PDB file of C-alpha atoms in Angstrom:
ATOM      1  CA  MET A   1       8.238  -9.960  28.927  1.00  0.00           C
ATOM      2  CA  VAL A   2      11.441  -9.216  27.015  1.00  0.00           C
ATOM      3  CA  PRO A   3      10.839  -6.622  24.260  1.00  0.00           C
ATOM      4  CA  LYS A   4      11.695  -7.538  20.684  1.00  0.00           C
ATOM      5  CA  LEU A   5      14.411  -5.089  19.692  1.00  0.00           C
ATOM      6  CA  LYS A   6      15.682  -6.693  16.470  1.00  0.00           C
ATOM      7  CA  LEU A   7      13.114  -6.741  13.679  1.00  0.00           C
ATOM      8  CA  LEU A   8      13.336  -7.803  10.036  1.00  0.00           C
ATOM      9  CA  PHE A   9      10.710  -6.472   7.624  1.00  0.00           C
ATOM     10  CA  PHE A  10      10.450  -8.207   4.255  1.00  0.00           C
ATOM     11  CA  GLY A  11       8.146  -8.318   1.256  1.00  0.00           C
ATOM     12  CA  PRO A  12       7.520  -6.608  -2.094  1.00  0.00           C
ATOM     13  CA  PRO A  13       8.238  -2.866  -2.323  1.00  0.00           C
ATOM     14  CA  GLY A  14       5.699  -0.178  -1.615  1.00  0.00           C
ATOM     15  CA  ASN A  15       3.704  -1.823   1.170  1.00  0.00           C
ATOM     16  CA  GLY A  16       4.735   0.049   4.293  1.00  0.00           C
ATOM     17  CA  LYS A  17       8.033  -1.314   5.607  1.00  0.00           C
ATOM     18  CA  THR A  18       9.688   2.098   5.855  1.00  0.00           C
ATOM     19  CA  LEU A  19       6.468   3.702   7.075  1.00  0.00           C
ATOM     20  CA  CYS A  20       6.198   1.093   9.831  1.00  0.00           C
ATOM     21  CA  ALA A  21       9.756   1.859  10.978  1.00  0.00           C
ATOM     22  CA  GLU A  22       8.850   5.562  11.071  1.00  0.00           C
ATOM     23  CA  ILE A  23       5.726   4.814  13.118  1.00  0.00           C
ATOM     24  CA  ILE A  24       7.714   2.692  15.596  1.00  0.00           C
ATOM     25  CA  ALA A  25      10.118   5.594  16.092  1.00  0.00           C
ATOM     26  CA  ALA A  26       7.256   8.084  16.464  1.00  0.00           C
ATOM     27  CA  GLU A  27       5.358   5.903  18.941  1.00  0.00           C
ATOM     28  CA  MET A  28       8.501   5.411  21.021  1.00  0.00           C
ATOM     29  CA  GLN A  29       9.286   9.132  20.689  1.00  0.00           C
ATOM     30  CA  LEU A  30      12.737   8.284  19.367  1.00  0.00           C
ATOM     31  CA  PRO A  31      14.628   9.578  16.323  1.00  0.00           C
ATOM     32  CA  LEU A  32      14.808   7.292  13.290  1.00  0.00           C
ATOM     33  CA  LEU A  33      18.490   6.660  12.512  1.00  0.00           C
ATOM     34  CA  TYR A  34      18.315   5.953   8.780  1.00  0.00           C
ATOM     35  CA  VAL A  35      21.409   4.157   7.473  1.00  0.00           C
ATOM     36  CA  ARG A  36      22.394   5.254   3.960  1.00  0.00           C
ATOM     37  CA  PHE A  37      24.119   2.396   2.166  1.00  0.00           C
ATOM     38  CA  ASP A  38      25.738   4.642  -0.425  1.00  0.00           C
ATOM     39  CA  SER A  39      27.731   6.142   2.466  1.00  0.00           C
ATOM     40  CA  LEU A  40      28.206   2.859   4.299  1.00  0.00           C
ATOM     41  CA  ILE A  41      29.675   0.700   1.544  1.00  0.00           C
ATOM     42  CA  GLY A  42      33.335   1.524   0.947  1.00  0.00           C
ATOM     43  CA  SER A  43      35.609   0.714  -1.972  1.00  0.00           C
ATOM     44  CA  TYR A  44      38.572  -0.384   0.158  1.00  0.00           C
ATOM     45  CA  LEU A  45      39.088  -3.754   1.796  1.00  0.00           C
ATOM     46  CA  GLY A  46      37.502  -3.809   5.248  1.00  0.00           C
ATOM     47  CA  GLU A  47      36.069  -0.297   4.947  1.00  0.00           C
ATOM     48  CA  THR A  48      32.401  -1.385   4.917  1.00  0.00           C
ATOM     49  CA  ALA A  49      32.793  -3.522   8.052  1.00  0.00           C
ATOM     50  CA  SER A  50      34.539  -0.625   9.776  1.00  0.00           C
ATOM     51  CA  ASN A  51      31.706   1.734   8.811  1.00  0.00           C
ATOM     52  CA  LEU A  52      29.195  -0.777  10.182  1.00  0.00           C
ATOM     53  CA  ARG A  53      30.960  -0.807  13.537  1.00  0.00           C
ATOM     54  CA  ARG A  54      30.780   2.993  13.681  1.00  0.00           C
ATOM     55  CA  VAL A  55      27.036   2.874  13.030  1.00  0.00           C
ATOM     56  CA  PHE A  56      26.453   0.367  15.838  1.00  0.00           C
ATOM     57  CA  ASP A  57      28.719   2.320  18.197  1.00  0.00           C
ATOM     58  CA  TYR A  58      26.697   5.455  17.495  1.00  0.00           C
ATOM     59  CA  ALA A  59      23.393   3.638  18.074  1.00  0.00           C
ATOM     60  CA  ARG A  60      24.682   2.098  21.302  1.00  0.00           C
ATOM     61  CA  ALA A  61      25.819   5.474  22.651  1.00  0.00           C
ATOM     62  CA  GLY A  62      22.473   7.157  22.062  1.00  0.00           C
ATOM     63  CA  VAL A  63      18.841   6.186  21.865  1.00  0.00           C
ATOM     64  CA  GLY A  64      17.059   5.857  18.538  1.00  0.00           C
ATOM     65  CA  VAL A  65      15.553   3.373  16.099  1.00  0.00           C
ATOM     66  CA  LEU A  66      18.383   2.127  13.871  1.00  0.00           C
ATOM     67  CA  PHE A  67      16.893   1.488  10.425  1.00  0.00           C
ATOM     68  CA  PHE A  68      18.681  -0.439   7.661  1.00  0.00           C
ATOM     69  CA  ASP A  69      16.669  -0.038   4.451  1.00  0.00           C
ATOM     70  CA  GLU A  70      17.469  -2.179   1.375  1.00  0.00           C
ATOM     71  CA  PHE A  71      19.207  -4.489   3.809  1.00  0.00           C
ATOM     72  CA  ASP A  72      20.070  -7.026   1.107  1.00  0.00           C
ATOM     73  CA  ALA A  73      22.813  -4.601  -0.009  1.00  0.00           C
ATOM     74  CA  ILE A  74      24.977  -5.853   2.878  1.00  0.00           C
ATOM     75  CA  GLY A  75      23.182  -9.017   3.990  1.00  0.00           C
ATOM     76  CA  LYS A  76      23.615 -11.196   0.909  1.00  0.00           C
ATOM     77  CA  HIS A  77      24.481 -14.890   0.967  1.00  0.00           C
ATOM     78  CA  ARG A  78      28.100 -15.491   1.874  1.00  0.00           C
ATOM     79  CA  ASP A  79      28.243 -18.149  -0.857  1.00  0.00           C
ATOM     80  CA  ASP A  80      27.661 -15.548  -3.608  1.00  0.00           C
ATOM     81  CA  ARG A  81      29.902 -16.661  -6.489  1.00  0.00           C
ATOM     82  CA  ASN A  82      30.644 -13.073  -7.489  1.00  0.00           C
ATOM     83  CA  ASP A  83      32.078 -12.222  -4.085  1.00  0.00           C
ATOM     84  CA  VAL A  84      35.844 -11.921  -3.673  1.00  0.00           C
ATOM     85  CA  GLY A  85      35.735 -12.278   0.106  1.00  0.00           C
ATOM     86  CA  GLU A  86      34.709  -8.795   1.201  1.00  0.00           C
ATOM     87  CA  LEU A  87      31.018  -9.765   1.320  1.00  0.00           C
ATOM     88  CA  LYS A  88      31.754 -12.617   3.727  1.00  0.00           C
ATOM     89  CA  ARG A  89      33.629 -10.241   6.012  1.00  0.00           C
ATOM     90  CA  VAL A  90      30.782  -7.723   5.964  1.00  0.00           C
ATOM     91  CA  VAL A  91      28.113 -10.338   6.750  1.00  0.00           C
ATOM     92  CA  ASN A  92      30.237 -11.912   9.488  1.00  0.00           C
ATOM     93  CA  SER A  93      30.847  -8.481  10.977  1.00  0.00           C
ATOM     94  CA  PHE A  94      27.142  -7.653  10.918  1.00  0.00           C
ATOM     95  CA  LEU A  95      26.259 -10.975  12.574  1.00  0.00           C
ATOM     96  CA  GLN A  96      28.707 -10.290  15.373  1.00  0.00           C
ATOM     97  CA  LEU A  97      27.541  -6.690  15.828  1.00  0.00           C
ATOM     98  CA  LEU A  98      23.909  -7.788  15.943  1.00  0.00           C
ATOM     99  CA  ASP A  99      24.669 -10.540  18.472  1.00  0.00           C
ATOM    100  CA  ASN A 100      26.547  -8.134  20.739  1.00  0.00           C
ATOM    101  CA  TYR A 101      24.174  -5.192  20.425  1.00  0.00           C
ATOM    102  CA  ASP A 102      23.076  -3.990  23.859  1.00  0.00           C
ATOM    103  CA  GLY A 103      21.609  -0.601  22.984  1.00  0.00           C
ATOM    104  CA  ARG A 104      18.204   0.474  24.251  1.00  0.00           C
ATOM    105  CA  GLY A 105      16.751   1.378  20.859  1.00  0.00           C
ATOM    106  CA  PRO A 106      15.351  -1.147  18.347  1.00  0.00           C
ATOM    107  CA  ILE A 107      17.140  -2.268  15.208  1.00  0.00           C
ATOM    108  CA  VAL A 108      14.929  -2.587  12.129  1.00  0.00           C
ATOM    109  CA  ALA A 109      16.124  -3.992   8.805  1.00  0.00           C
ATOM    110  CA  ALA A 110      13.981  -3.979   5.653  1.00  0.00           C
ATOM    111  CA  THR A 111      14.396  -5.772   2.346  1.00  0.00           C
ATOM    112  CA  ASN A 112      12.386  -6.302  -0.826  1.00  0.00           C
ATOM    113  CA  TYR A 113      14.501  -9.343  -1.717  1.00  0.00           C
ATOM    114  CA  GLU A 114      14.505 -11.682   1.268  1.00  0.00           C
ATOM    115  CA  ASN A 115      15.727 -14.562  -0.904  1.00  0.00           C
ATOM    116  CA  LEU A 116      19.093 -12.766  -1.199  1.00  0.00           C
ATOM    117  CA  LEU A 117      19.707 -12.652   2.559  1.00  0.00           C
ATOM    118  CA  ASP A 118      22.212 -14.917   4.224  1.00  0.00           C
ATOM    119  CA  TYR A 119      20.410 -17.683   6.140  1.00  0.00           C
ATOM    120  CA  ALA A 120      22.232 -16.947   9.391  1.00  0.00           C
ATOM    121  CA  LEU A 121      20.843 -13.411   9.472  1.00  0.00           C
ATOM    122  CA  TRP A 122      17.274 -14.610   9.928  1.00  0.00           C
ATOM    123  CA  ARG A 123      18.120 -16.283  13.236  1.00  0.00           C
ATOM    124  CA  ARG A 124      19.670 -13.090  14.630  1.00  0.00           C
ATOM    125  CA  PHE A 125      16.411 -11.147  14.534  1.00  0.00           C
ATOM    126  CA  ASP A 126      13.799 -11.444  17.273  1.00  0.00           C
ATOM    127  CA  ASP A 127      10.996 -11.360  14.733  1.00  0.00           C
ATOM    128  CA  ALA A 128      10.538 -11.297  10.955  1.00  0.00           C
ATOM    129  CA  VAL A 129       7.439  -9.514   9.652  1.00  0.00           C
ATOM    130  CA  TYR A 130       6.088 -10.072   6.143  1.00  0.00           C
ATOM    131  CA  PHE A 131       4.515  -7.124   4.282  1.00  0.00           C
ATOM    132  CA  PRO A 132       2.532  -8.706   1.409  1.00  0.00           C
ATOM    133  CA  GLN A 133       0.784  -7.116  -1.524  1.00  0.00           C
ATOM    134  CA  PRO A 134      -2.662  -5.898  -0.394  1.00  0.00           C
ATOM    135  CA  ASN A 135      -5.682  -8.095  -1.052  1.00  0.00           C
ATOM    136  CA  GLU A 136      -8.920  -6.849  -2.599  1.00  0.00           C
ATOM    137  CA  LYS A 137     -10.561  -6.010   0.734  1.00  0.00           C
ATOM    138  CA  GLU A 138      -7.527  -4.018   1.881  1.00  0.00           C
ATOM    139  CA  LEU A 139      -7.434  -2.162  -1.437  1.00  0.00           C
ATOM    140  CA  GLU A 140     -11.129  -1.334  -1.112  1.00  0.00           C
ATOM    141  CA  GLN A 141     -10.560   0.041   2.409  1.00  0.00           C
ATOM    142  CA  TYR A 142      -7.574   2.068   1.219  1.00  0.00           C
ATOM    143  CA  LEU A 143      -9.420   3.521  -1.779  1.00  0.00           C
ATOM    144  CA  THR A 144     -12.420   4.370   0.400  1.00  0.00           C
ATOM    145  CA  MET A 145     -10.114   6.292   2.718  1.00  0.00           C
ATOM    146  CA  ARG A 146      -8.265   8.088  -0.100  1.00  0.00           C
ATOM    147  CA  LEU A 147     -11.296   8.909  -2.255  1.00  0.00           C
ATOM    148  CA  GLY A 148     -13.831   9.549   0.491  1.00  0.00           C
ATOM    149  CA  GLY A 149     -13.734  13.318  -0.001  1.00  0.00           C
ATOM    150  CA  PHE A 150     -14.248  13.293  -3.787  1.00  0.00           C
ATOM    151  CA  LYS A 151     -17.311  13.068  -5.996  1.00  0.00           C
ATOM    152  CA  LEU A 152     -17.297   9.899  -8.084  1.00  0.00           C
ATOM    153  CA  GLU A 153     -19.245   9.596 -11.349  1.00  0.00           C
ATOM    154  CA  GLY A 154     -20.313   6.022 -12.081  1.00  0.00           C
ATOM    155  CA  PHE A 155     -17.266   5.001 -10.107  1.00  0.00           C
ATOM    156  CA  ASN A 156     -17.456   1.882  -7.955  1.00  0.00           C
ATOM    157  CA  ILE A 157     -14.668   1.573  -5.391  1.00  0.00           C
ATOM    158  CA  ARG A 158     -15.108  -2.187  -5.148  1.00  0.00           C
ATOM    159  CA  ASP A 159     -14.561  -2.497  -8.905  1.00  0.00           C
ATOM    160  CA  ALA A 160     -11.531  -0.201  -8.670  1.00  0.00           C
ATOM    161  CA  ALA A 161     -10.065  -2.415  -5.948  1.00  0.00           C
ATOM    162  CA  SER A 162     -10.356  -5.449  -8.229  1.00  0.00           C
ATOM    163  CA  TRP A 163      -8.605  -3.550 -11.051  1.00  0.00           C
ATOM    164  CA  CYS A 164      -5.719  -2.775  -8.680  1.00  0.00           C
ATOM    165  CA  LEU A 165      -5.090  -6.355  -7.560  1.00  0.00           C
ATOM    166  CA  GLY A 166      -1.381  -7.119  -7.769  1.00  0.00           C
ATOM    167  CA  CYS A 167      -0.404  -3.504  -7.120  1.00  0.00           C
ATOM    168  CA  SER A 168       1.316  -2.220  -4.009  1.00  0.00           C
ATOM    169  CA  PHE A 169      -0.174   0.434  -1.736  1.00  0.00           C
ATOM    170  CA  SER A 170       2.439   2.834  -3.089  1.00  0.00           C
ATOM    171  CA  THR A 171       1.328   2.228  -6.677  1.00  0.00           C
ATOM    172  CA  VAL A 172      -2.348   2.661  -5.791  1.00  0.00           C
ATOM    173  CA  ASN A 173      -1.512   5.890  -3.988  1.00  0.00           C
ATOM    174  CA  ARG A 174       0.120   7.188  -7.184  1.00  0.00           C
ATOM    175  CA  VAL A 175      -2.962   6.151  -9.169  1.00  0.00           C
ATOM    176  CA  VAL A 176      -5.248   8.130  -6.862  1.00  0.00           C
ATOM    177  CA  THR A 177      -2.975  11.189  -6.950  1.00  0.00           C
ATOM    178  CA  ASP A 178      -2.743  11.015 -10.756  1.00  0.00           C
ATOM    179  CA  SER A 179      -6.531  10.667 -11.079  1.00  0.00           C
ATOM    180  CA  VAL A 180      -7.116  13.707  -8.872  1.00  0.00           C
ATOM    181  CA  LYS A 181      -4.565  15.713 -10.863  1.00  0.00           C
ATOM    182  CA  THR A 182      -6.239  14.740 -14.148  1.00  0.00           C
ATOM    183  CA  MET A 183      -9.596  15.817 -12.745  1.00  0.00           C
ATOM    184  CA  ALA A 184      -8.218  19.176 -11.600  1.00  0.00           C
ATOM    185  CA  LEU A 185      -6.391  19.920 -14.863  1.00  0.00           C
ATOM    186  CA  ALA A 186      -9.537  19.107 -16.840  1.00  0.00           C
ATOM    187  CA  GLY A 187     -11.535  21.532 -14.718  1.00  0.00           C
ATOM    188  CA  GLU A 188     -13.835  18.730 -13.593  1.00  0.00           C
ATOM    189  CA  ILE A 189     -15.309  18.052 -10.149  1.00  0.00           C
ATOM    190  CA  LEU A 190     -15.788  14.300 -10.580  1.00  0.00           C
ATOM    191  CA  ILE A 191     -13.393  11.361 -10.828  1.00  0.00           C
ATOM    192  CA  THR A 192     -14.476   8.970 -13.567  1.00  0.00           C
ATOM    193  CA  ASN A 193     -13.674   5.349 -14.376  1.00  0.00           C
ATOM    194  CA  GLY A 194     -11.688   6.522 -17.381  1.00  0.00           C
ATOM    195  CA  MET A 195      -9.494   8.837 -15.319  1.00  0.00           C
ATOM    196  CA  PHE A 196      -8.758   6.113 -12.802  1.00  0.00           C
ATOM    197  CA  ARG A 197      -8.077   3.348 -15.327  1.00  0.00           C
ATOM    198  CA  ASP A 198      -5.802   5.579 -17.417  1.00  0.00           C
ATOM    199  CA  ALA A 199      -3.857   6.485 -14.268  1.00  0.00           C
ATOM    200  CA  LEU A 200      -3.633   2.808 -13.304  1.00  0.00           C
ATOM    201  CA  GLU A 201      -2.275   1.909 -16.748  1.00  0.00           C
ATOM    202  CA  ARG A 202       0.402   4.612 -16.486  1.00  0.00           C
ATOM    203  CA  ALA A 203       1.383   3.504 -12.979  1.00  0.00           C
ATOM    204  CA  ARG A 204       1.701  -0.142 -14.010  1.00  0.00           C
ATOM    205  CA  ALA A 205       3.827   0.836 -17.013  1.00  0.00           C
ATOM    206  CA  ALA A 206       6.099   2.885 -14.729  1.00  0.00           C
ATOM    207  CA  ASP A 207       6.407  -0.037 -12.290  1.00  0.00           C
ATOM    208  CA  LEU A 208       7.314  -2.381 -15.140  1.00  0.00           C
ATOM    209  CA  HIS A 209       9.953   0.043 -16.431  1.00  0.00           C
ATOM    210  CA  ARG A 210      11.410   0.388 -12.936  1.00  0.00           C
ATOM    211  CA  LEU A 211      11.534  -3.402 -12.531  1.00  0.00           C
ATOM    212  CA  GLU A 212      13.304  -3.768 -15.883  1.00  0.00           C
ATOM    213  CA  ARG A 213      15.912  -1.197 -14.825  1.00  0.00           C
ATOM    214  CA  VAL A 214      16.531  -3.035 -11.538  1.00  0.00           C
ATOM    215  CA  SER A 215      16.849  -6.374 -13.364  1.00  0.00           C
ATOM    216  CA  ASN A 216      18.999  -4.887 -16.132  1.00  0.00           C
ATOM    217  CA  PRO A 217      20.852  -1.696 -15.106  1.00  0.00           C
ATOM    218  CA  SER A 218      22.021  -1.210 -18.697  1.00  0.00           C
ATOM    219  CA  VAL A 219      18.461  -0.383 -19.787  1.00  0.00           C
ATOM    220  CA  SER A 220      18.479   3.329 -20.590  1.00  0.00           C
ATOM    221  CA  SER A 221      15.942   5.801 -19.279  1.00  0.00           C
TER     222      SER A 221
END
């Protein structure tokens, strides 16, 4: 059986795409080669494509898991009306590099915005894996794991899971951490419904603010 070495992870943020890439690298006992796009994308014509080639050359020469996070930064549609031609060159270069890749380590790309990716990119990957928002059962399992060592006063984990529907695992993790911190600062030994719901409200407000800043970079902090 031929191993799948080119993987695309997609889905809303905070649900384990980066963690999964880290686990793949750990299980294969390989280093995770994390590609930083702020260093990859150049301001001069052809510079980004040239940087991409260097990355693939490095991965081909060694053995590691090559990880492109926020992949939509370079994999956008080539018919983007705001593009002056450089984007097409970058995408075409990436397609060619991916087709010709013969390294021994996997290539993993992750995006929160799969609708922005060029259609041709999807066909170049051996598999595309969707990371959805957790359902109520998954949230209940996660909260049971995270809160299993704490005393809970009138606190029902199943109810808490229903309150968290629509949140990512990352958001729920922040809620738990915030609840525990509130408990500790108050000198209490129990986590209450009020602590948890207040933390959930703060986390949702922070997520909304972050989304507004992504949608409108001019929004001030």
